[in-house]
Tab-separated table of C-alpha atoms in Angstrom:
chain	number	residue	atom	x	y	z
A	1	MET	CA	-269.747	-34.899	5.997
A	2	ASN	CA	-269.251	-34.678	2.274
A	3	VAL	CA	-266.388	-36.754	0.905
A	4	ALA	CA	-265.031	-35.681	-2.424
A	5	LEU	CA	-263.391	-38.395	-4.478
A	6	SER	CA	-260.297	-37.487	-6.307
A	7	LYS	CA	-260.063	-38.257	-9.965
A	8	ARG	CA	-257.419	-40.862	-9.214
A	9	ALA	CA	-259.612	-42.617	-6.601
A	10	LEU	CA	-262.535	-42.673	-9.019
A	11	ILE	CA	-260.399	-44.281	-11.682
A	12	ARG	CA	-259.250	-46.907	-9.156
A	13	ILE	CA	-262.844	-47.731	-8.205
A	14	ILE	CA	-263.921	-48.018	-11.824
A	15	SER	CA	-260.893	-50.192	-12.592
A	16	PHE	CA	-261.681	-52.437	-9.623
A	17	LEU	CA	-265.321	-52.838	-10.682
A	18	ALA	CA	-264.240	-53.603	-14.239
A	19	ALA	CA	-261.850	-56.253	-12.941
A	20	VAL	CA	-264.627	-57.790	-10.837
A	21	LEU	CA	-266.908	-57.894	-13.887
A	22	LEU	CA	-264.180	-59.471	-16.005
A	23	VAL	CA	-263.538	-62.138	-13.355
A	24	ALA	CA	-267.263	-62.845	-13.099
A	25	ALA	CA	-267.525	-63.061	-16.864
A	26	GLY	CA	-264.548	-65.408	-16.961
A	27	ILE	CA	-266.134	-67.662	-14.338
A	28	ALA	CA	-269.397	-67.684	-16.296
A	29	VAL	CA	-267.590	-68.600	-19.512
A	30	GLN	CA	-265.661	-71.327	-17.697
A	31	GLN	CA	-268.836	-72.752	-16.195
A	32	HIS	CA	-270.542	-72.623	-19.580
A	33	ALA	CA	-267.617	-74.458	-21.180
A	34	ALA	CA	-267.664	-77.063	-18.396
A	35	ALA	CA	-271.397	-77.552	-18.876
A	36	ARG	CA	-270.895	-77.853	-22.625
A	37	ASP	CA	-268.119	-80.445	-22.136
A	38	TYR	CA	-270.309	-82.409	-19.732
A	39	ARG	CA	-273.199	-82.331	-22.194
A	40	LEU	CA	-270.931	-83.491	-25.034
A	41	GLN	CA	-269.585	-86.312	-22.877
A	42	LEU	CA	-273.135	-87.318	-21.994
A	43	GLU	CA	-274.210	-87.226	-25.628
A	44	ASN	CA	-271.265	-89.406	-26.665
A	45	THR	CA	-271.980	-91.898	-23.877
A	46	TYR	CA	-275.657	-92.264	-24.758
A	47	ALA	CA	-275.063	-92.322	-28.514
A	48	ARG	CA	-272.417	-95.037	-28.099
A	49	ALA	CA	-274.724	-97.095	-25.858
A	50	LEU	CA	-277.540	-96.843	-28.424
A	51	GLY	CA	-275.212	-97.936	-31.208
A	52	GLU	CA	-273.887	-100.876	-29.197
A	53	LEU	CA	-277.386	-101.964	-28.180
A	54	SER	CA	-278.548	-101.830	-31.806
A	55	SER	CA	-275.524	-103.829	-32.970
A	56	TYR	CA	-275.972	-106.502	-30.295
A	57	LEU	CA	-279.679	-106.915	-31.068
A	58	ALA	CA	-279.033	-107.159	-34.813
A	59	ASN	CA	-276.426	-109.873	-34.193
A	60	ILE	CA	-278.779	-111.800	-31.881
A	61	SER	CA	-281.566	-111.694	-34.470
A	62	ALA	CA	-279.247	-112.767	-37.298
A	63	ASP	CA	-277.699	-115.639	-35.313
A	64	LEU	CA	-281.109	-116.942	-34.233
A	65	GLU	CA	-282.149	-117.002	-37.880
A	66	LYS	CA	-278.923	-118.709	-38.933
A	67	GLY	CA	-279.520	-121.314	-36.236
A	68	GLN	CA	-282.414	-122.712	-38.279
A	69	TYR	CA	-279.916	-123.874	-40.880
A	70	VAL	CA	-277.181	-125.288	-38.658
A	71	GLY	CA	-276.174	-128.819	-39.610
A	72	THR	CA	-273.641	-129.812	-36.915
A	73	PRO	CA	-273.464	-129.610	-33.083
A	74	THR	CA	-270.111	-127.804	-33.228
A	75	GLN	CA	-271.489	-124.927	-35.278
A	76	LEU	CA	-274.577	-124.684	-33.050
A	77	SER	CA	-272.306	-124.524	-30.003
A	78	GLN	CA	-270.292	-121.654	-31.486
A	79	MET	CA	-273.420	-119.789	-32.520
A	80	SER	CA	-275.030	-120.255	-29.100
A	81	ALA	CA	-271.921	-118.913	-27.389
A	82	ARG	CA	-272.069	-115.821	-29.600
A	83	ILE	CA	-275.747	-115.240	-28.765
A	84	TRP	CA	-274.979	-115.611	-25.063
A	85	ARG	CA	-272.175	-113.026	-25.303
A	86	GLU	CA	-274.283	-110.664	-27.409
A	87	SER	CA	-277.182	-110.823	-24.961
A	88	GLY	CA	-274.834	-109.919	-22.111
A	89	GLY	CA	-273.472	-107.019	-24.151
A	90	ALA	CA	-277.001	-105.826	-24.923
A	91	LYS	CA	-277.890	-105.783	-21.219
A	92	SER	CA	-274.754	-103.800	-20.452
A	93	ALA	CA	-275.551	-101.267	-23.195
A	94	LEU	CA	-279.159	-100.943	-22.029
A	95	SER	CA	-277.996	-100.287	-18.477
A	96	SER	CA	-275.928	-97.348	-19.775
A	97	LEU	CA	-279.022	-95.614	-21.132
A	98	PRO	CA	-281.034	-93.256	-18.881
A	99	VAL	CA	-284.165	-95.405	-18.737
A	100	SER	CA	-283.752	-96.759	-15.205
A	101	ASP	CA	-287.032	-95.389	-13.907
A	102	LEU	CA	-288.955	-97.051	-16.745
A	103	HIS	CA	-288.419	-100.409	-14.997
A	104	MET	CA	-287.336	-102.378	-18.062
A	105	ASP	CA	-287.666	-105.680	-16.205
A	106	ASN	CA	-289.284	-107.554	-19.104
A	107	THR	CA	-286.623	-106.413	-21.559
A	108	TYR	CA	-283.790	-107.427	-19.227
A	109	LYS	CA	-285.498	-110.780	-18.659
A	110	PHE	CA	-285.807	-111.315	-22.415
A	111	LEU	CA	-282.128	-110.540	-23.005
A	112	SER	CA	-281.118	-112.932	-20.229
A	113	GLN	CA	-283.332	-115.752	-21.456
A	114	VAL	CA	-282.380	-115.495	-25.111
A	115	GLY	CA	-278.730	-116.129	-24.216
A	116	ASP	CA	-279.479	-118.878	-21.740
A	117	TYR	CA	-281.925	-120.602	-24.086
A	118	ALA	CA	-279.378	-120.653	-26.901
A	119	MET	CA	-276.837	-122.315	-24.609
A	120	ALA	CA	-279.449	-124.829	-23.432
A	121	LEU	CA	-280.192	-125.863	-27.016
A	122	SER	CA	-276.468	-126.249	-27.663
A	123	LYS	CA	-276.109	-128.577	-24.660
A	124	LYS	CA	-279.125	-130.571	-25.819
A	125	VAL	CA	-277.650	-131.200	-29.264
A	126	ALA	CA	-274.177	-131.904	-27.853
A	127	ALA	CA	-275.760	-134.620	-25.711
A	128	GLY	CA	-276.998	-136.359	-28.854
A	129	ALA	CA	-280.599	-135.095	-28.939
A	130	GLN	CA	-282.286	-133.405	-31.895
A	131	LEU	CA	-283.924	-129.991	-31.876
A	132	SER	CA	-287.696	-130.356	-31.759
A	133	GLU	CA	-290.190	-128.334	-33.741
A	134	GLU	CA	-291.083	-126.531	-30.522
A	135	ASP	CA	-287.411	-125.620	-30.028
A	136	ARG	CA	-287.299	-124.096	-33.511
A	137	GLN	CA	-290.563	-122.223	-33.011
A	138	ASN	CA	-289.324	-120.788	-29.727
A	139	ALA	CA	-286.070	-119.687	-31.354
A	140	GLU	CA	-288.005	-118.017	-34.175
A	141	ALA	CA	-290.248	-116.203	-31.685
A	142	LEU	CA	-287.176	-114.944	-29.841
A	143	ARG	CA	-285.694	-113.771	-33.140
A	144	GLU	CA	-288.864	-111.807	-33.940
A	145	TYR	CA	-288.778	-110.071	-30.562
A	146	ALA	CA	-285.081	-109.259	-30.923
A	147	ALA	CA	-285.759	-107.794	-34.374
A	148	LYS	CA	-288.714	-105.781	-33.046
A	149	LEU	CA	-286.616	-104.309	-30.244
A	150	ASN	CA	-283.776	-103.578	-32.653
A	151	ASP	CA	-286.121	-101.797	-35.072
A	152	TYR	CA	-287.092	-99.334	-32.351
A	153	VAL	CA	-283.548	-98.814	-31.050
A	154	GLY	CA	-282.281	-98.379	-34.614
A	155	GLY	CA	-284.928	-95.716	-35.227
A	156	VAL	CA	-283.885	-93.781	-32.127
A	157	GLU	CA	-280.219	-94.098	-33.122
A	158	ARG	CA	-280.910	-92.670	-36.592
A	159	GLN	CA	-282.872	-89.746	-35.157
A	160	VAL	CA	-280.069	-88.991	-32.731
A	161	ARG	CA	-277.494	-89.153	-35.532
A	162	ASP	CA	-279.599	-86.840	-37.715
A	163	GLY	CA	-280.053	-84.352	-34.876
A	164	ARG	CA	-283.818	-84.848	-34.654
A	165	ILE	CA	-283.503	-86.038	-31.050
A	166	ASP	CA	-281.454	-84.406	-28.326
A	167	VAL	CA	-279.789	-87.498	-26.919
A	168	THR	CA	-279.483	-85.931	-23.441
A	169	ALA	CA	-283.281	-85.663	-23.437
A	170	LEU	CA	-283.366	-89.449	-23.176
A	171	ARG	CA	-282.891	-88.852	-19.476
A	172	THR	CA	-286.140	-89.250	-17.607
A	173	ALA	CA	-286.013	-86.014	-15.674
A	174	ARG	CA	-289.140	-86.410	-13.523
A	175	HIS	CA	-289.026	-88.697	-10.520
A	176	ASP	CA	-292.006	-87.376	-8.565
A	177	GLY	CA	-294.598	-89.634	-10.157
A	178	GLY	CA	-296.365	-86.680	-11.811
A	179	ASP	CA	-297.315	-86.314	-15.421
A	180	ASP	CA	-294.546	-85.486	-17.810
A	181	THR	CA	-294.540	-81.972	-19.111
A	182	GLU	CA	-293.058	-80.826	-22.333
A	183	GLY	CA	-289.284	-80.640	-22.045
A	184	THR	CA	-288.991	-83.226	-19.260
A	185	ARG	CA	-289.426	-86.425	-21.259
A	186	PRO	CA	-289.723	-86.272	-25.049
A	187	ALA	CA	-292.675	-88.296	-26.314
A	188	GLY	CA	-291.627	-90.990	-28.733
A	189	VAL	CA	-288.294	-91.641	-26.978
A	190	SER	CA	-288.872	-92.814	-23.439
A	191	ALA	CA	-292.513	-93.411	-24.314
A	192	GLY	CA	-291.287	-95.674	-27.082
A	193	PHE	CA	-289.112	-97.606	-24.657
A	194	GLU	CA	-292.177	-98.008	-22.442
A	195	ASP	CA	-294.101	-99.384	-25.447
A	196	VAL	CA	-291.285	-101.825	-26.164
A	197	GLU	CA	-291.275	-102.934	-22.524
A	198	GLN	CA	-294.985	-103.723	-22.730
A	199	THR	CA	-294.462	-105.880	-25.844
A	200	MET	CA	-291.698	-107.970	-24.276
A	201	THR	CA	-294.204	-110.213	-22.517
A	202	GLY	CA	-295.664	-112.228	-25.386
A	203	TYR	CA	-292.760	-114.485	-26.306
A	204	PRO	CA	-293.125	-118.175	-25.381
A	205	THR	CA	-292.565	-119.435	-21.869
A	206	LEU	CA	-289.182	-121.125	-22.130
A	207	ILE	CA	-288.500	-124.358	-20.284
A	208	TYR	CA	-284.865	-125.321	-20.596
A	209	ASP	CA	-281.975	-126.783	-18.665
A	210	GLY	CA	-280.039	-123.807	-17.390
A	211	PRO	CA	-280.405	-120.243	-16.505
A	212	PHE	CA	-265.995	-112.331	-41.513
A	213	SER	CA	-264.423	-109.826	-38.833
A	214	ASP	CA	-263.321	-106.424	-37.533
A	215	HIS	CA	-260.822	-107.939	-35.123
A	216	LEU	CA	-258.639	-108.592	-38.179
A	217	LEU	CA	-258.089	-104.832	-38.363
A	218	THR	CA	-256.372	-104.692	-34.976
A	219	ARG	CA	-253.239	-106.718	-35.614
A	220	ARG	CA	-249.948	-105.694	-37.207
A	221	PRO	CA	-250.278	-105.316	-41.003
A	222	ARG	CA	-248.707	-108.179	-42.918
A	223	LEU	CA	-248.337	-106.408	-46.269
A	224	THR	CA	-246.198	-103.563	-44.884
A	225	TYR	CA	-243.908	-105.794	-42.820
A	226	GLY	CA	-240.269	-105.198	-43.770
A	227	ARG	CA	-241.056	-102.395	-46.215
A	228	PRO	CA	-239.001	-99.182	-45.992
A	229	THR	CA	-240.465	-95.980	-44.598
A	230	VAL	CA	-241.442	-93.507	-47.297
A	231	THR	CA	-241.067	-89.744	-47.018
A	232	PRO	CA	-244.090	-87.470	-46.543
A	233	ASP	CA	-243.524	-86.103	-50.059
A	234	ALA	CA	-243.595	-89.617	-51.565
A	235	ALA	CA	-246.753	-90.392	-49.590
A	236	GLN	CA	-248.348	-87.189	-50.853
A	237	GLN	CA	-247.558	-88.225	-54.426
A	238	ALA	CA	-249.258	-91.586	-53.833
A	239	ALA	CA	-252.261	-89.897	-52.231
A	240	ALA	CA	-252.609	-87.424	-55.086
A	241	SER	CA	-252.445	-90.213	-57.661
A	242	ALA	CA	-255.176	-92.163	-55.868
A	243	ALA	CA	-257.344	-89.041	-55.554
A	244	ARG	CA	-256.761	-88.001	-59.197
A	245	LEU	CA	-255.324	-84.658	-58.042
A	246	ASN	CA	-252.066	-82.770	-58.214
A	247	PRO	CA	-249.893	-83.151	-55.095
A	248	GLY	CA	-250.202	-79.414	-54.460
A	249	ASP	CA	-253.973	-79.783	-54.126
A	250	LEU	CA	-253.503	-81.781	-50.915
A	251	ALA	CA	-252.587	-80.461	-47.486
A	252	ARG	CA	-250.911	-82.639	-44.891
A	253	ALA	CA	-253.023	-83.500	-41.851
A	254	ASP	CA	-252.164	-85.193	-38.531
A	255	ASP	CA	-250.333	-88.510	-38.742
A	256	GLU	CA	-252.256	-91.652	-37.808
A	257	ASN	CA	-250.357	-93.485	-35.073
A	258	SER	CA	-252.332	-96.726	-34.970
A	259	ASN	CA	-251.368	-100.340	-35.640
A	260	MET	CA	-251.025	-99.143	-39.251
A	261	PRO	CA	-248.983	-95.894	-38.940
A	262	SER	CA	-249.950	-93.576	-41.788
A	263	TYR	CA	-249.580	-90.116	-43.217
A	264	THR	CA	-252.905	-88.411	-43.808
A	265	PHE	CA	-253.813	-85.678	-46.267
A	266	LYS	CA	-256.876	-83.595	-46.934
A	267	ALA	CA	-258.513	-81.327	-49.478
A	268	GLU	CA	-262.029	-79.956	-49.800
A	269	ASN	CA	-264.427	-82.787	-48.803
A	270	LEU	CA	-261.545	-85.244	-49.142
A	271	SER	CA	-259.368	-87.205	-46.718
A	272	ILE	CA	-256.851	-89.905	-47.600
A	273	GLY	CA	-254.308	-92.067	-45.762
A	274	VAL	CA	-250.993	-93.602	-46.878
A	275	THR	CA	-248.938	-96.100	-44.863
A	276	LYS	CA	-245.562	-94.867	-43.667
A	277	ALA	CA	-244.122	-98.314	-44.394
A	278	GLY	CA	-244.345	-98.971	-48.121
A	279	GLY	CA	-246.486	-95.953	-49.088
A	280	LEU	CA	-249.721	-97.900	-49.627
A	281	VAL	CA	-253.014	-96.013	-49.843
A	282	THR	CA	-255.142	-97.206	-46.916
A	283	TYR	CA	-258.358	-95.256	-47.405
A	284	LEU	CA	-259.974	-92.431	-49.352
A	285	ILE	CA	-263.168	-90.626	-48.387
A	286	ASN	CA	-264.714	-87.949	-50.584
A	287	GLY	CA	-267.741	-86.354	-48.944
A	288	ARG	CA	-268.865	-84.329	-51.943
A	289	GLU	CA	-272.549	-84.040	-52.745
A	290	ILE	CA	-273.711	-86.795	-55.119
A	291	GLY	CA	-276.025	-85.913	-57.988
A	292	GLU	CA	-278.748	-87.911	-59.707
A	293	GLU	CA	-278.027	-91.590	-60.391
A	294	ARG	CA	-277.099	-92.167	-64.030
A	295	LEU	CA	-274.991	-95.340	-64.164
A	296	ARG	CA	-275.880	-98.965	-64.801
A	297	ASN	CA	-274.321	-101.792	-62.822
A	298	ASP	CA	-271.920	-102.878	-65.568
A	299	ALA	CA	-270.448	-99.372	-65.740
A	300	ILE	CA	-270.251	-99.126	-61.945
A	301	PHE	CA	-268.232	-102.327	-61.653
A	302	ARG	CA	-265.997	-101.328	-64.568
A	303	PHE	CA	-265.092	-98.017	-62.898
A	304	ALA	CA	-264.294	-99.824	-59.634
A	305	GLU	CA	-262.160	-102.507	-61.269
A	306	ASP	CA	-260.229	-99.997	-63.383
A	307	TYR	CA	-259.476	-98.049	-60.216
A	308	LEU	CA	-258.130	-101.143	-58.455
A	309	VAL	CA	-255.902	-101.977	-61.420
A	310	SER	CA	-254.557	-98.412	-61.442
A	311	LEU	CA	-253.436	-98.940	-57.835
A	312	GLY	CA	-251.767	-102.228	-58.702
A	313	TYR	CA	-254.448	-104.628	-57.480
A	314	GLU	CA	-255.293	-107.351	-59.964
A	315	ASP	CA	-256.914	-110.768	-59.521
A	316	MET	CA	-259.624	-109.198	-57.355
A	317	ARG	CA	-263.169	-110.548	-57.513
A	318	ALA	CA	-266.310	-108.564	-56.732
A	319	THR	CA	-268.354	-110.328	-54.061
A	320	TYR	CA	-271.102	-108.212	-52.505
A	321	TYR	CA	-272.285	-104.668	-53.048
A	322	GLU	CA	-274.758	-102.136	-51.693
A	323	LYS	CA	-276.211	-98.881	-53.029
A	324	ALA	CA	-276.963	-96.105	-50.561
A	325	ASP	CA	-276.943	-92.304	-50.610
A	326	GLY	CA	-275.858	-92.129	-54.241
A	327	VAL	CA	-272.859	-94.449	-53.793
A	328	CYS	CA	-272.416	-98.112	-54.744
A	329	THR	CA	-269.964	-99.770	-52.337
A	330	ILE	CA	-268.463	-102.998	-53.678
A	331	ASN	CA	-266.509	-105.576	-51.664
A	332	TYR	CA	-263.598	-107.089	-53.578
A	333	ALA	CA	-261.757	-110.203	-52.413
A	334	ALA	CA	-258.360	-111.386	-53.597
A	335	THR	CA	-258.064	-114.742	-55.337
A	336	SER	CA	-255.434	-117.468	-55.414
A	337	GLY	CA	-256.041	-119.899	-58.234
A	338	ASN	CA	-259.595	-121.161	-57.798
A	339	VAL	CA	-259.780	-120.047	-54.140
A	340	ILE	CA	-261.444	-116.774	-53.131
A	341	LEU	CA	-259.713	-115.074	-50.187
A	342	TYR	CA	-262.361	-113.437	-48.011
A	343	THR	CA	-259.562	-112.527	-45.600
A	344	ASP	CA	-258.072	-110.048	-48.105
A	345	LEU	CA	-260.785	-107.461	-48.762
A	346	ILE	CA	-260.871	-104.048	-50.426
A	347	LYS	CA	-263.993	-101.848	-50.479
A	348	VAL	CA	-264.557	-99.425	-53.352
A	349	GLY	CA	-267.340	-96.813	-53.437
A	350	VAL	CA	-268.417	-95.484	-56.848
A	351	ALA	CA	-270.487	-92.299	-57.183
A	352	LEU	CA	-273.623	-93.124	-59.154
A	353	ASP	CA	-273.733	-89.743	-60.904
A	354	ASP	CA	-270.377	-89.766	-62.721
A	355	GLY	CA	-268.511	-92.968	-61.778
A	356	SER	CA	-265.823	-91.239	-59.709
A	357	ILE	CA	-264.348	-93.062	-56.720
A	358	VAL	CA	-265.605	-91.463	-53.525
A	359	PHE	CA	-264.739	-94.239	-51.065
A	360	TYR	CA	-261.854	-96.696	-50.816
A	361	ASP	CA	-260.726	-98.882	-47.917
A	362	ALA	CA	-257.831	-101.330	-48.319
A	363	ARG	CA	-256.985	-101.775	-44.638
A	364	GLY	CA	-258.351	-105.322	-44.499
A	365	TYR	CA	-256.230	-106.290	-47.493
A	366	ILE	CA	-253.092	-104.562	-46.142
A	367	ASN	CA	-253.514	-106.249	-42.776
A	368	ASN	CA	-253.934	-109.755	-44.105
A	369	HIS	CA	-252.517	-110.204	-47.605
A	370	ARG	CA	-249.346	-112.230	-48.058
A	371	ASP	CA	-247.995	-115.044	-50.195
A	372	ARG	CA	-249.700	-118.253	-49.122
A	373	THR	CA	-249.274	-121.904	-49.905
A	374	LEU	CA	-252.783	-123.333	-49.929
A	375	GLY	CA	-252.782	-127.100	-49.822
A	376	GLU	CA	-255.314	-129.325	-51.514
A	377	PRO	CA	-258.543	-129.995	-49.583
A	378	ALA	CA	-258.397	-133.146	-47.477
A	379	ILE	CA	-262.033	-133.945	-48.266
A	380	THR	CA	-264.117	-133.665	-51.411
A	381	ALA	CA	-266.998	-131.276	-51.923
A	382	GLU	CA	-269.355	-134.260	-51.773
A	383	GLU	CA	-267.983	-135.232	-48.362
A	384	ALA	CA	-268.215	-131.651	-47.107
A	385	LEU	CA	-271.824	-131.544	-48.269
A	386	GLN	CA	-272.726	-134.017	-45.532
A	387	SER	CA	-272.333	-131.204	-42.971
A	388	VAL	CA	-274.903	-128.991	-44.677
A	389	SER	CA	-278.388	-129.014	-43.182
A	390	PRO	CA	-280.795	-131.270	-45.116
A	391	SER	CA	-283.338	-128.434	-44.956
A	392	LEU	CA	-281.224	-126.551	-47.517
A	393	THR	CA	-281.004	-127.045	-51.280
A	394	VAL	CA	-277.435	-126.426	-52.466
A	395	LEU	CA	-277.142	-124.262	-55.582
A	396	SER	CA	-273.364	-123.968	-56.012
A	397	GLU	CA	-270.037	-124.554	-54.302
A	398	ARG	CA	-266.488	-123.192	-54.436
A	399	LEU	CA	-263.354	-123.046	-52.291
A	400	ALA	CA	-262.952	-120.047	-50.002
A	401	LEU	CA	-260.455	-118.926	-47.380
A	402	ILE	CA	-262.294	-117.328	-44.460
A	403	PRO	CA	-261.153	-115.713	-41.179
A	404	THR	CA	-261.809	-117.384	-37.844
A	405	SER	CA	-262.677	-115.703	-34.555
A	406	GLY	CA	-259.176	-116.527	-33.291
A	407	GLN	CA	-257.487	-114.294	-35.882
A	408	ASN	CA	-256.557	-117.281	-38.009
A	409	GLU	CA	-257.901	-118.478	-41.345
A	410	VAL	CA	-259.253	-121.730	-42.682
A	411	LEU	CA	-259.810	-123.216	-46.139
A	412	THR	CA	-263.454	-124.086	-46.635
A	413	TYR	CA	-266.038	-125.120	-49.151
A	414	GLU	CA	-268.527	-122.298	-49.651
A	415	PHE	CA	-271.984	-123.713	-50.403
A	416	GLN	CA	-274.619	-121.310	-51.648
A	417	ALA	CA	-278.011	-122.782	-50.819
A	418	LYS	CA	-281.649	-121.847	-50.388
A	419	ALA	CA	-284.285	-122.675	-47.821
A	420	GLY	CA	-287.625	-123.382	-49.433
A	421	GLU	CA	-288.875	-122.743	-52.942
A	422	GLY	CA	-290.025	-119.763	-54.932
A	423	GLU	CA	-288.710	-116.246	-55.368
A	424	GLY	CA	-288.920	-115.498	-51.656
A	425	ALA	CA	-286.723	-118.434	-50.591
A	426	GLN	CA	-283.980	-117.411	-48.165
A	427	LYS	CA	-280.473	-117.717	-49.638
A	428	VAL	CA	-277.861	-119.106	-47.232
A	429	LEU	CA	-274.064	-119.424	-47.402
A	430	VAL	CA	-272.605	-122.390	-45.505
A	431	TYR	CA	-268.847	-122.746	-44.991
A	432	VAL	CA	-267.494	-126.238	-44.289
A	433	ASN	CA	-263.880	-126.890	-43.268
A	434	ALA	CA	-262.083	-128.455	-46.243
A	435	SER	CA	-259.868	-130.526	-43.937
A	436	THR	CA	-262.187	-131.725	-41.180
A	437	GLY	CA	-265.698	-131.365	-42.580
A	438	ALA	CA	-266.711	-129.163	-39.625
A	439	GLU	CA	-269.306	-126.476	-40.245
A	440	GLU	CA	-267.363	-123.231	-39.783
A	441	GLN	CA	-269.787	-120.404	-40.569
A	442	ILE	CA	-273.288	-119.616	-41.802
A	443	LEU	CA	-274.312	-116.340	-43.459
A	444	LEU	CA	-277.679	-115.161	-44.715
A	445	LEU	CA	-277.562	-113.812	-48.276
A	446	LEU	CA	-279.694	-110.731	-48.852
A	447	GLU	CA	-280.462	-109.851	-52.479
A	448	THR	CA	-282.400	-106.676	-53.239
A	449	SER	CA	-282.559	-104.071	-55.968
A	450	GLU	CA	-280.073	-102.060	-53.902
A	451	GLY	CA	-277.421	-104.748	-53.747
A	452	THR	CA	-276.310	-108.140	-52.495
A	453	MET	CA	-275.115	-108.330	-48.898
A	454	THR	CA	-274.735	-110.852	-46.075
A	455	LYS	CA	-275.527	-110.930	-42.389
């Protein structure tokens, strides 16, 4: 029997089919978005784990090197505790990476032993014994292995950041024991981790008894305390002045509701923050393309210092600087009489093509600066010198206020010293408590053609 469809029925059928297709398309889009969100979450997780692992390994390597120049048991104890914590953090970060089927037993063993060995040496010295030459050689071997592992992890992290490696491809997709095929495990990533694992077997057999600071940016700002709240228009005026623009050139962005509540503004390639309390410029970032380097160091520092003065910051002293990607970033510390205040820092980035300011960060200064009454040191520089390792040759000394790990600060003698002779001698900064004579901190001074930094 022939059934003739009316025009109305045909329209209903077509409408129904169209609705079905739209629903199916909507489900597909939703699933695609969910997959994209999952992938993004995975990428962020792996990228963060790589960054944390790299940071922990760099800190372990630096602290093991600093340990060669420790002069007191107290400082060695503090340094050993840091290494122990960093090694635990490194193991946690490594466990977050998708390398479980590579059986990184040697690497985990190394990270466990480096922390335990540091604590064992600390107990040895606390008991009145001296570190032997073998102890120092073992520590140096551990440092070399930590640096080697960090070099590889840092390389992977840079490739991920530059988009040359799909971070989700770190996952070892094959579990059937067969050969890897292209697209299942990228050569140079997991293969590189396997290479690292094989090298983590040559460090010495260890026989032992036993198995300046970002936290200062997390507390309530001191410089804005009690200051009145400024209007968005007043903040925009301050931002425009700091950016060398007219206020109308800036657009208001989302407020920053952190421990330092701020208005934020933006323009092409530019973002800038101003505190709601007091209207102080917190940061400026200009991401414009930098041209060919044309400036000498004296001009670079002059541009930076003139900029600080224009914002009302005087009595600032340049400490360390670094050139990278066409920008020279200089760390400035406040001063009080003959004391340098490493607690009160401002960073200024000068473009090497025309001297313009493309980076500025005063959050450390705003968090910590206040009127202080610094008493006279209880001990002389000569007495403080007794806490410096005899393996170091002291080149200079000055008073410095430095932050402690407990969010406090302490007046110290800063001794700049060197280990060994010749142009390649390692420069070391040793900080000795000006009241007690305790060794507070050790930093390695790195001087290159690209700047002077510490680690």
